RNA sequence: GGUCCCAUAGCUCAGUUGGAUAGAGCAUCUUCCUUCUAAGAAGGCGGUCGUUGGUUCGAAUCCAACUGGGAUCACCA
């Protein structure tokens, strides 16, 4: 049973039975909205009576009084009420709480089969192959991964995809620098093995070397009197990189071989990072295979009159009716621009998977691009256009300001993941107090990885994606307060209690009966709180899915963990003399533990048996 | 200049569809471990919700203008 839903129905009944037969016009029942009662008042839920005052022409407090009286008399859910101004505060009966918990546990034990849900595609990560992943990618990746899990839990059939930007001038820059500077004294070329670097880091190193060489040349040309932007184009290394891109596009064997070699190293590097972070994809698209797509979409648009052509042959669309501008979709020389490929890739993704919804997890600097893309798809009459959604997120700033790759202030993803594990290990030294003595070194390492990553993921996911966020390195690995490790800790506590219970022969999957809370031994306030929050899980999950918002789930799991911790501090479980209460609390603990595990799982965060 | 996003406690952030005296965490100050994990709990301190108007029984929330910050408006991706 769902306490809130049942109470809502009871209130609707109360309104109907009290007021429909009165001489005044029957009030439109409308949506009855409940809110949690504020802590300073008695009650679990509060019904606001103000909206009824007008149709009933009665004072809000009077309505509250009559509704409350009716509820106590007629609904077994309601045990008491009080009215403050127009607010009807409703207390629930202990039997309602116990039924709610039993219902929750019964539902928890059912395996929900989500076989044939609506198809949704989530594209995220989408890195360039010329440098390693960094903190900004991590926000993207964790978001995409978590949203995918949340949608799957909501019954969708989710396809996680990654569009790798594996071609273009950026990778040619790395390739050129590698050719120029990659030869070792012994004549061989550097490899990840010989350099002792992950492949993506090795290629990133050459990208930096290219940039250095280019800057030096620009400085030289500027000193000779050339304008800086012109110098950037005229610099020989830049021209050579452009030449390399032309060769690649012509399929020059040597260039393609080099490109394949470097990209292979980068993919191996990415794979390692994803694996460490617990991320996987169902399908990877490569831009080298899709960048020529989209030209036929341009043709189609021209034929349909959606696009128009200028004298120089360039193709445009007029989106002023949508509040946007005129947008170029194909260059005058017939080559693609960014959006041309996206037109083709979007069609390709749809024809591959027939998703009725499609999400792009991409930074908010591309808000305009996606507005244009979706508007075009709609004009072209694509049936999936309405299901397209840009899950936009803000930049991650450092305490020192913006991350800038050119200034070397970028936080590397691999370094960060290693570092958070190291800090978690340090925290354990101070806090574990022998709890981990029986752990092997391997188990400890895995635990610290789990905690470090839990801290990092939670830190990045608890914030509303739309907002720009500040990454404070110290807070990101904090294990106290509103953090991932705090929640992991509560889970470990619960597991510890349940292990001890099992050792004493107690089971935790039974249901509690009402003898756990006879009239003279009512439920503890903290027990009621925890049961109420458990009952909100389904709603939190649904809302997180509706709004693509892992932050809702992050907040929910925290609230639950916090409420349980309060209970843990205030009542005893195993040393409670009343066996029925012990049973109830064990059931409650098991239900909370499972819900934490599941909720954290939806954030891509694992929880430990001990910590 | 046009368009879009953001602004809540010293700091970092919550705040469903408008509801009571706006909530957490960090920092700081007090308490509480011979008892189920103190990586914890309880409490104190801390706010003109950027500003000004408007809508209404009621606005952090909706509307308008303004201020501050960011992004974008490329035949770059």
XYZ file of C-alpha atoms (C1' of nucleotides) in Angstrom:
688
model
C 0.000 0.000 0.000
C 1.018 3.529 -0.673
C 0.281 5.667 2.370
C 0.231 8.935 0.531
C -2.012 7.696 -2.246
C -4.391 6.040 0.195
C -4.577 9.112 2.350
C -5.224 11.240 -0.710
C -8.164 9.016 -1.586
C -9.472 9.241 1.965
C -9.393 13.018 1.816
C -11.224 13.010 -1.489
C -13.885 10.847 0.093
C -14.068 13.179 3.053
C -14.607 16.175 0.817
C -17.263 14.385 -1.187
C -19.198 13.054 1.720
C -19.058 16.275 3.694
C -19.777 18.791 0.993
C -21.434 17.356 -2.093
C -24.882 17.300 -0.515
C -24.641 20.801 0.876
C -26.673 23.566 -0.666
C -23.591 25.276 -2.037
C -22.130 24.091 -5.288
C -20.180 20.883 -4.938
C -16.498 21.721 -4.823
C -14.405 20.501 -7.680
C -12.389 17.773 -5.950
C -9.435 18.575 -8.157
C -6.045 17.172 -7.397
C -5.663 16.716 -3.668
C -2.101 17.634 -2.896
C -0.333 16.555 0.227
C 2.927 17.787 1.586
C 5.061 16.359 4.357
C 4.215 17.979 7.659
C 6.836 20.352 8.976
C 8.827 19.047 11.873
C 7.533 21.579 14.364
C 3.952 20.297 14.006
C 2.526 16.911 14.849
C 1.559 14.843 11.833
C 2.899 13.015 8.818
C 1.117 14.733 5.951
C -0.467 18.125 5.624
C -3.442 19.028 3.496
C -3.799 22.687 2.592
C -7.422 23.741 2.691
C -7.099 27.210 1.167
C -8.100 26.084 -2.329
C -11.462 24.917 -0.930
C -12.359 28.163 0.792
C -13.668 29.843 -2.317
C -15.998 27.141 -3.671
C -17.262 26.277 -0.192
C -17.329 29.809 1.113
C -16.101 28.603 4.469
C -13.141 29.555 6.624
C -10.026 27.444 5.973
C -9.664 26.415 9.606
C -13.276 25.259 9.750
C -12.827 23.092 6.686
C -9.709 21.595 8.222
C -11.513 20.848 11.433
C -14.412 19.085 9.711
C -12.201 17.111 7.353
C -9.967 16.045 10.213
C -12.894 14.925 12.329
C -14.336 12.948 9.438
C -10.985 11.286 8.708
C -10.394 10.179 12.283
C -13.921 8.743 12.423
C -13.935 7.070 9.022
C -10.410 6.245 7.929
C -8.363 3.563 9.667
C -5.272 5.334 8.365
C -5.758 8.439 10.412
C -5.160 8.498 14.134
C -5.220 12.207 14.931
C -5.134 15.644 13.401
C -4.570 19.270 14.220
C -5.396 22.409 12.334
C -3.151 25.444 12.168
C -4.701 28.211 10.122
C -5.603 26.525 6.865
C -3.245 23.631 7.329
C -4.680 20.262 8.263
C -1.918 18.170 9.828
C -2.717 14.494 9.758
C -1.193 11.825 11.991
C -1.308 8.245 10.759
C -2.058 5.186 12.797
C 0.714 2.754 13.623
C -1.141 -0.049 11.889
C -1.072 2.036 8.717
C 2.706 2.393 9.063
C 3.170 -1.306 9.582
C 0.985 -2.186 6.626
C 2.920 0.297 4.567
C 6.217 -1.341 5.497
C 4.882 -4.812 4.801
C 3.547 -3.676 1.464
C 6.862 -2.108 0.614
C 8.757 -5.274 1.469
C 6.396 -7.440 -0.541
C 6.879 -5.204 -3.547
C 10.637 -5.194 -3.041
C 10.724 -8.964 -3.267
C 8.888 -9.063 -6.560
C 11.178 -9.169 -9.533
C 9.947 -6.527 -11.917
C 10.308 -7.782 -15.443
C 11.086 -4.956 -17.803
C 11.218 -6.887 -21.000
C 9.663 -4.801 -23.699
C 9.661 -1.198 -22.592
C 9.652 1.871 -24.750
C 13.044 2.243 -26.382
C 15.248 5.123 -25.412
C 18.779 5.905 -26.495
C 21.216 7.794 -24.328
C 24.328 9.157 -25.966
C 27.090 10.291 -23.664
C 30.847 10.646 -23.210
C 31.508 11.289 -26.899
C 35.212 12.089 -26.553
C 37.755 13.332 -29.037
C 40.596 10.908 -29.561
C 43.437 13.355 -29.286
C 43.614 13.565 -25.509
C 42.655 11.686 -22.347
C 39.374 12.098 -20.538
C 39.131 14.792 -17.911
C 36.886 15.977 -15.102
C 34.373 17.541 -17.485
C 33.970 14.174 -19.232
C 33.392 12.548 -15.863
C 30.406 14.770 -15.136
C 29.084 13.880 -18.560
C 29.774 10.158 -18.234
C 28.370 9.774 -14.729
C 25.261 11.689 -15.747
C 24.706 9.621 -18.859
C 25.345 6.364 -17.056
C 23.059 7.239 -14.164
C 20.236 8.517 -16.357
C 20.464 5.286 -18.349
C 20.122 3.222 -15.196
C 17.242 5.327 -13.912
C 15.361 5.025 -17.190
C 15.944 1.279 -17.285
C 14.575 1.002 -13.744
C 11.542 2.951 -14.897
C 10.889 0.242 -17.451
C 12.487 1.659 -20.567
C 14.688 -0.391 -22.818
C 17.834 1.686 -22.830
C 20.642 1.749 -25.358
C 23.771 3.476 -24.117
C 25.764 4.892 -26.978
C 28.977 6.752 -27.453
C 29.850 8.766 -30.542
C 33.610 8.896 -30.801
C 35.075 11.867 -32.567
C 37.938 9.935 -34.092
C 38.737 12.032 -37.142
C 39.466 15.613 -37.951
C 42.139 18.188 -37.546
C 42.663 17.521 -33.843
C 43.844 13.956 -34.267
C 45.961 14.973 -37.248
C 47.780 17.372 -34.971
C 48.706 14.521 -32.658
C 49.653 12.342 -35.608
C 51.919 15.006 -37.040
C 53.640 15.669 -33.733
C 54.122 11.939 -33.288
C 55.835 11.693 -36.669
C 58.011 14.681 -35.902
C 58.919 14.044 -32.298
C 58.059 10.437 -31.615
C 61.289 8.856 -32.765
C 63.509 7.653 -29.948
C 67.306 7.782 -29.853
C 67.420 4.123 -30.891
C 65.448 4.921 -34.025
C 62.188 3.274 -33.037
C 58.972 5.209 -32.457
C 57.512 5.592 -29.032
C 54.680 3.262 -27.963
C 52.561 3.179 -24.824
C 54.704 0.276 -23.630
C 58.030 1.973 -24.270
C 56.813 5.240 -22.764
C 55.083 3.579 -19.840
C 51.975 5.637 -20.550
C 48.365 4.778 -21.222
C 47.664 5.154 -24.931
C 45.349 8.124 -24.545
C 47.904 9.899 -22.404
C 50.643 9.233 -24.931
C 48.585 10.744 -27.736
C 47.645 13.627 -25.488
C 51.313 14.253 -24.925
C 51.858 14.657 -28.664
C 48.879 16.935 -28.942
C 50.517 19.192 -26.387
C 53.825 18.972 -28.276
C 52.046 20.070 -31.435
C 50.537 23.001 -29.634
C 53.925 24.022 -28.285
C 55.566 23.839 -31.682
C 52.730 25.837 -33.196
C 52.891 28.504 -30.538
C 56.633 28.866 -30.938
C 56.234 29.310 -34.684
C 53.414 31.798 -34.255
C 55.515 33.825 -31.856
C 58.295 33.818 -34.399
C 56.014 34.964 -37.227
C 54.377 37.618 -35.094
C 57.803 38.921 -34.161
C 58.410 39.172 -37.912
C 55.397 41.442 -38.218
C 52.571 39.043 -39.095
C 49.114 39.265 -37.500
C 48.497 36.510 -34.986
C 45.468 34.870 -36.608
C 47.218 34.844 -39.937
C 50.349 33.407 -38.358
C 48.261 30.595 -36.884
C 47.093 29.625 -40.356
C 50.424 30.131 -42.106
C 52.567 28.250 -39.615
C 54.106 25.252 -41.398
C 53.064 22.745 -38.760
C 49.451 23.829 -39.141
C 49.630 23.542 -42.891
C 51.164 20.119 -42.555
C 48.350 19.053 -40.251
C 45.795 20.303 -42.781
C 47.642 18.383 -45.477
C 47.501 15.286 -43.340
C 43.744 15.659 -42.956
C 43.382 15.903 -46.754
C 45.485 12.777 -47.158
C 43.366 10.973 -44.607
C 40.192 11.948 -46.414
C 41.691 10.655 -49.654
C 42.425 7.370 -47.941
C 46.223 7.610 -48.151
C 47.410 4.233 -46.876
C 50.272 5.435 -44.736
C 48.243 8.189 -43.103
C 45.346 5.869 -42.417
C 47.675 3.275 -40.921
C 49.178 5.835 -38.561
C 45.707 7.082 -37.666
C 44.547 3.570 -36.912
C 47.574 2.855 -34.764
C 47.210 5.986 -32.642
C 43.453 5.626 -32.262
C 43.835 1.991 -31.228
C 46.114 3.102 -28.413
C 43.660 5.778 -27.393
C 40.745 3.321 -27.340
C 42.718 0.964 -25.133
C 43.335 3.879 -22.796
C 39.683 4.931 -22.764
C 38.580 1.363 -22.176
C 40.746 1.220 -19.087
C 39.278 4.464 -17.750
C 35.700 3.358 -18.414
C 36.391 0.029 -16.810
C 37.818 1.649 -13.690
C 34.843 3.982 -13.501
C 32.358 1.142 -13.995
C 30.992 2.453 -17.278
C 29.973 0.521 -20.369
C 28.247 1.204 -23.674
C 25.917 -0.879 -25.780
C 26.949 0.697 -29.039
C 29.790 2.892 -30.179
C 29.549 5.049 -33.282
C 32.643 6.471 -34.925
C 32.612 9.773 -36.680
C 34.996 8.439 -39.301
C 32.096 6.233 -40.353
C 29.367 8.821 -40.061
C 30.925 12.123 -41.103
C 29.870 11.710 -44.688
C 26.279 11.007 -43.763
C 23.768 13.753 -43.852
C 24.288 14.962 -47.383
C 21.321 12.956 -48.554
C 19.306 14.543 -45.753
C 20.318 17.897 -47.210
C 19.100 16.762 -50.623
C 15.851 15.648 -49.090
C 15.435 18.978 -47.324
C 16.044 20.861 -50.550
C 13.530 18.706 -52.379
C 10.962 19.275 -49.663
C 11.629 22.986 -49.679
C 12.721 22.929 -46.052
C 16.212 24.118 -47.033
C 17.208 26.729 -49.573
C 20.328 27.244 -51.621
C 22.301 30.434 -52.046
C 24.063 31.467 -55.217
C 27.351 30.102 -53.965
C 25.642 26.684 -53.660
C 25.723 26.712 -49.874
C 22.573 25.293 -48.282
C 20.665 26.962 -45.448
C 17.555 26.709 -43.374
C 15.501 29.625 -42.130
C 14.592 28.978 -38.521
C 13.510 32.493 -37.625
C 9.955 31.209 -37.122
C 11.290 29.098 -34.239
C 13.092 32.077 -32.773
C 16.406 30.889 -34.152
C 18.457 32.191 -37.099
C 19.345 31.180 -40.576
C 21.641 28.210 -40.274
C 24.123 26.760 -42.732
C 23.663 23.027 -43.285
C 26.107 22.422 -46.146
C 29.121 24.402 -47.351
C 29.275 25.979 -50.795
C 31.923 23.463 -51.829
C 29.602 20.618 -50.909
C 31.469 19.547 -47.777
C 29.819 18.881 -44.446
C 29.672 21.074 -41.432
C 29.126 19.812 -37.897
C 25.363 19.784 -38.148
C 25.362 18.016 -41.510
C 26.847 14.920 -39.922
C 24.479 15.156 -37.004
C 21.513 15.116 -39.357
C 22.800 11.886 -40.839
C 23.898 10.339 -37.565
C 20.550 11.042 -35.944
C 18.750 9.249 -38.758
C 21.223 6.395 -38.506
C 20.717 6.000 -34.756
C 16.988 5.937 -35.247
C 17.056 3.392 -38.040
C 19.389 1.185 -35.986
C 17.319 1.173 -32.798
C 13.929 2.766 -33.460
C 14.060 4.585 -30.162
C 11.048 6.731 -29.513
C 13.160 8.851 -27.240
C 16.725 9.900 -27.643
C 18.909 11.813 -25.212
C 22.156 13.589 -25.901
C 24.249 14.268 -22.828
C 26.281 17.213 -24.033
C 27.568 20.395 -22.391
C 25.436 23.509 -22.396
C 27.742 25.334 -24.775
C 25.920 23.359 -27.430
C 22.399 24.367 -26.416
C 21.935 26.325 -29.606
C 23.233 23.529 -31.786
C 20.683 21.081 -30.430
C 17.815 23.500 -30.711
C 18.698 23.836 -34.363
C 19.156 20.110 -34.872
C 15.811 19.211 -33.324
C 14.028 22.025 -35.155
C 15.384 20.743 -38.447
C 14.341 17.185 -37.683
C 10.886 18.413 -36.916
C 10.666 20.420 -40.140
C 11.767 17.340 -42.032
C 8.872 15.503 -40.435
C 10.902 12.920 -38.572
C 8.529 10.961 -36.348
C 11.097 10.763 -33.565
C 11.751 14.524 -33.466
C 9.502 15.134 -30.489
C 11.333 12.510 -28.456
C 14.714 14.151 -28.899
C 16.148 15.781 -25.809
C 19.408 17.533 -25.119
C 20.426 16.732 -21.551
C 22.471 19.834 -21.094
C 24.867 20.315 -18.214
C 27.045 23.135 -16.983
C 30.787 23.369 -16.912
C 32.825 22.163 -13.974
C 34.927 24.957 -12.512
C 37.927 24.640 -10.235
C 38.550 26.808 -7.189
C 41.241 28.448 -9.300
C 38.768 29.192 -12.071
C 37.897 27.560 -15.381
C 39.634 24.450 -16.565
C 41.767 25.324 -19.546
C 43.645 22.666 -21.430
C 46.041 25.247 -22.818
C 47.020 26.360 -19.372
C 47.393 22.849 -18.076
C 44.726 23.299 -15.403
C 42.691 20.325 -16.585
C 42.021 17.627 -13.994
C 42.798 14.290 -15.599
C 40.176 11.560 -15.136
C 42.639 8.743 -14.460
C 44.632 10.758 -11.960
C 41.459 11.775 -10.209
C 40.080 8.244 -9.944
C 43.379 7.026 -8.504
C 43.586 9.919 -6.126
C 40.104 9.554 -4.657
C 40.895 5.918 -3.868
C 44.105 6.993 -2.153
C 42.269 9.549 -0.051
C 39.628 6.960 0.842
C 42.423 4.694 2.066
C 43.763 7.523 4.177
C 40.323 8.201 5.637
C 40.015 4.511 6.496
C 43.270 4.649 8.406
C 41.790 7.294 10.627
C 38.285 5.902 10.961
C 38.154 2.162 10.426
C 39.551 1.263 13.858
C 40.155 -2.361 13.165
C 36.952 -2.985 11.244
C 38.975 -3.908 8.182
C 41.535 -6.108 9.881
C 40.282 -9.275 8.269
C 40.363 -7.727 4.790
C 43.052 -8.905 2.413
C 45.083 -6.291 0.566
C 43.062 -6.956 -2.570
C 39.794 -6.534 -0.704
C 41.016 -3.324 0.854
C 42.054 -1.972 -2.503
C 38.657 -2.767 -3.919
C 36.925 -1.139 -0.959
C 38.938 2.061 -1.292
C 38.217 2.169 -4.995
C 34.524 1.742 -4.223
C 34.529 4.482 -1.611
C 36.668 6.921 -3.572
C 34.571 6.475 -6.666
C 31.417 6.680 -4.581
C 32.561 10.016 -3.203
C 33.407 11.358 -6.641
C 30.277 10.150 -8.404
C 27.988 11.347 -5.659
C 29.712 14.720 -5.557
C 29.179 15.224 -9.285
C 25.659 13.806 -9.419
C 24.033 15.479 -6.445
C 24.051 18.825 -8.203
C 21.387 19.872 -10.703
C 23.016 19.182 -14.101
C 21.895 22.430 -15.593
C 23.993 24.402 -13.168
C 27.590 25.192 -13.514
C 29.354 23.622 -10.569
C 32.446 24.151 -8.524
C 34.767 21.203 -8.111
C 36.484 21.479 -4.780
C 39.060 18.668 -4.646
C 38.898 18.355 -0.876
C 35.120 18.231 -0.686
C 34.895 15.797 -3.577
C 36.661 13.123 -1.528
C 35.034 13.989 1.763
C 33.490 11.033 3.562
C 31.418 13.025 6.066
C 28.111 14.795 5.745
C 26.173 14.906 2.505
C 28.445 12.525 0.612
C 28.479 9.144 -1.087
C 30.655 7.487 1.591
C 28.227 8.624 4.308
C 25.498 6.682 2.551
C 27.806 3.734 1.947
C 28.582 3.772 5.634
C 24.936 3.550 6.593
C 24.605 0.560 4.299
C 27.615 -1.117 5.925
C 26.084 -0.459 9.340
C 22.865 -2.111 8.291
C 24.704 -5.101 6.896
C 26.599 -5.427 10.132
C 23.400 -5.545 12.161
C 21.783 -8.007 9.777
C 24.819 -10.300 9.869
C 24.681 -10.364 13.642
C 20.944 -11.022 13.526
C 21.451 -13.975 11.216
C 24.086 -15.358 13.538
C 21.487 -15.310 16.293
C 19.048 -17.140 14.053
C 16.783 -14.217 13.298
C 15.317 -13.816 9.839
C 14.774 -10.513 8.143
C 12.443 -11.253 5.295
C 9.309 -11.997 7.227
C 6.568 -9.514 7.686
C 5.826 -7.692 10.882
C 2.473 -7.983 12.520
C 0.714 -5.301 14.419
C 1.824 -6.663 17.756
C 5.039 -4.795 17.017
C 3.200 -1.646 17.942
C 0.400 -2.232 20.399
C -1.382 0.789 21.740
C 0.741 0.967 24.853
C 3.985 0.591 22.902
C 3.626 2.839 19.903
C 6.137 3.004 17.091
C 9.123 5.185 17.661
C 9.076 8.498 15.872
C 12.211 7.567 13.930
C 10.569 4.336 12.763
C 7.634 6.269 11.393
C 9.958 8.683 9.624
C 11.911 5.908 7.968
C 8.736 4.128 6.842
C 7.400 7.334 5.337
C 10.590 7.912 3.381
C 10.684 4.314 2.170
C 7.176 4.858 0.866
C 8.405 7.735 -1.265
C 10.887 5.623 -3.196
C 8.599 4.870 -6.120
C 7.773 8.512 -6.534
C 11.417 9.576 -6.350
C 12.282 7.017 -9.013
C 9.464 8.138 -11.283
C 10.349 11.814 -10.964
C 14.039 11.162 -11.518
C 13.056 9.343 -14.702
C 10.634 12.001 -15.827
C 13.140 14.810 -15.396
C 16.281 12.825 -16.263
C 17.537 13.865 -12.863
C 20.008 11.691 -10.963
C 20.193 14.516 -8.425
C 16.680 13.634 -7.218
C 17.758 10.090 -6.528
C 20.939 11.320 -4.842
C 18.891 13.504 -2.538
C 16.392 10.745 -1.839
C 18.997 8.181 -0.845
C 20.664 10.719 1.410
C 17.392 11.554 3.153
C 16.717 7.870 3.691
C 20.196 7.156 5.016
C 20.036 10.116 7.353
C 16.648 9.126 8.738
C 17.878 5.586 9.322
C 20.968 6.835 11.081
C 18.782 8.762 13.476
C 16.808 5.615 14.190
C 20.006 3.681 14.666
C 21.176 6.159 17.271
C 17.903 6.308 19.152
C 16.609 2.746 19.377
C 18.252 -0.587 19.885
C 17.579 -3.396 17.508
C 19.223 -6.585 18.718
C 19.171 -5.739 22.408
C 15.532 -4.667 22.298
C 13.636 -6.859 24.805
C 10.400 -6.951 22.786
C 10.920 -9.599 20.104
C 8.196 -8.157 17.901
C 9.975 -4.802 17.870
C 13.295 -6.417 17.079
C 11.636 -8.158 14.165
C 10.082 -4.945 12.924
C 13.382 -3.098 13.126
C 15.230 -5.860 11.339
C 12.659 -5.765 8.573
C 12.953 -2.031 8.431
C 16.740 -2.262 8.325
C 16.653 -4.814 5.535
C 14.221 -2.705 3.528
C 16.325 0.428 3.972
C 19.527 -1.417 3.116
C 18.077 -2.794 -0.097
C 16.668 0.586 -1.044
C 20.010 2.270 -0.444
C 21.763 -0.379 -2.509
C 19.292 0.037 -5.326
C 19.233 3.833 -5.190
C 22.997 4.112 -5.112
C 23.125 1.570 -7.921
C 21.031 3.956 -9.974
C 23.790 6.506 -9.485
C 26.360 3.939 -10.574
C 27.692 3.669 -7.023
C 28.395 0.366 -5.274
C 27.953 -0.171 -1.555
C 30.265 -2.186 0.739
C 29.454 -4.946 3.231
C 31.878 -3.413 5.698
C 33.705 -0.158 6.011
C 23.762 43.953 -30.149
C 20.148 39.214 -30.521
C 19.127 34.540 -27.979
C 19.742 30.997 -23.944
C 21.315 29.503 -18.853
C 22.512 30.818 -13.772
C 21.993 34.042 -8.932
C 19.137 30.901 -1.916
C 23.470 31.037 5.103
C 30.813 32.799 5.346
C 31.580 28.386 1.476
C 29.183 24.203 -1.552
C 24.339 22.942 -2.664
C 18.637 21.164 -1.864
C 13.874 23.330 -2.251
C 8.269 18.453 -6.900
C 2.856 20.999 -9.343
C 2.939 28.560 -5.859
C 1.628 27.056 0.816
C 3.125 27.496 7.558
C 8.735 30.560 11.026
C 13.089 28.881 3.571
C 16.361 23.318 4.442
C 21.112 20.111 4.248
C 26.429 19.640 4.281
C 31.167 22.146 5.188
C 33.306 25.706 8.569
C 32.714 27.277 13.851
C 30.965 26.399 19.165
C 28.571 22.636 22.828
C 27.192 17.619 24.238
C 27.123 11.938 23.531
C 31.221 5.785 22.544
C 32.277 -0.442 29.007
C 25.972 -1.289 24.835
C 23.924 -3.375 17.225
C 30.037 0.165 12.887
C 31.401 7.571 16.407
C 33.279 7.367 8.394
C 27.878 8.456 13.590
C 23.970 11.259 16.552
C 21.789 15.661 19.263
C 22.031 20.942 19.795
C 23.915 26.391 19.131
C 25.449 30.197 15.586
C 24.388 31.703 10.677
C 19.188 34.372 5.437
C 16.375 41.780 3.094
C 16.019 33.835 -1.421
C 20.574 39.481 -6.750
C 17.207 44.357 -7.149
C 12.426 46.634 -8.204
C 7.585 46.116 -9.649
C 3.299 42.849 -10.910
C -0.227 38.401 -10.601
C -3.141 36.267 -5.499
C -5.902 34.417 0.177
C -0.523 33.155 -0.209
C 5.713 33.979 -4.265
C 12.526 31.465 -3.405
C 8.929 29.223 -6.956
C 4.774 32.421 -11.988
C 5.226 37.328 -15.185
C 8.025 41.981 -16.536
C 12.146 45.145 -16.187
C 16.912 45.834 -14.290
C 21.925 44.303 -12.109
C 25.835 40.723 -11.920
C 28.093 36.013 -13.876
C 28.413 32.377 -17.927
C 27.420 30.496 -22.810
C 26.162 31.068 -27.812
C 25.028 33.671 -32.352
C 31.531 30.776 -37.591
C 31.347 27.987 -44.686
C 35.143 25.283 -36.272
C 33.695 20.669 -33.957
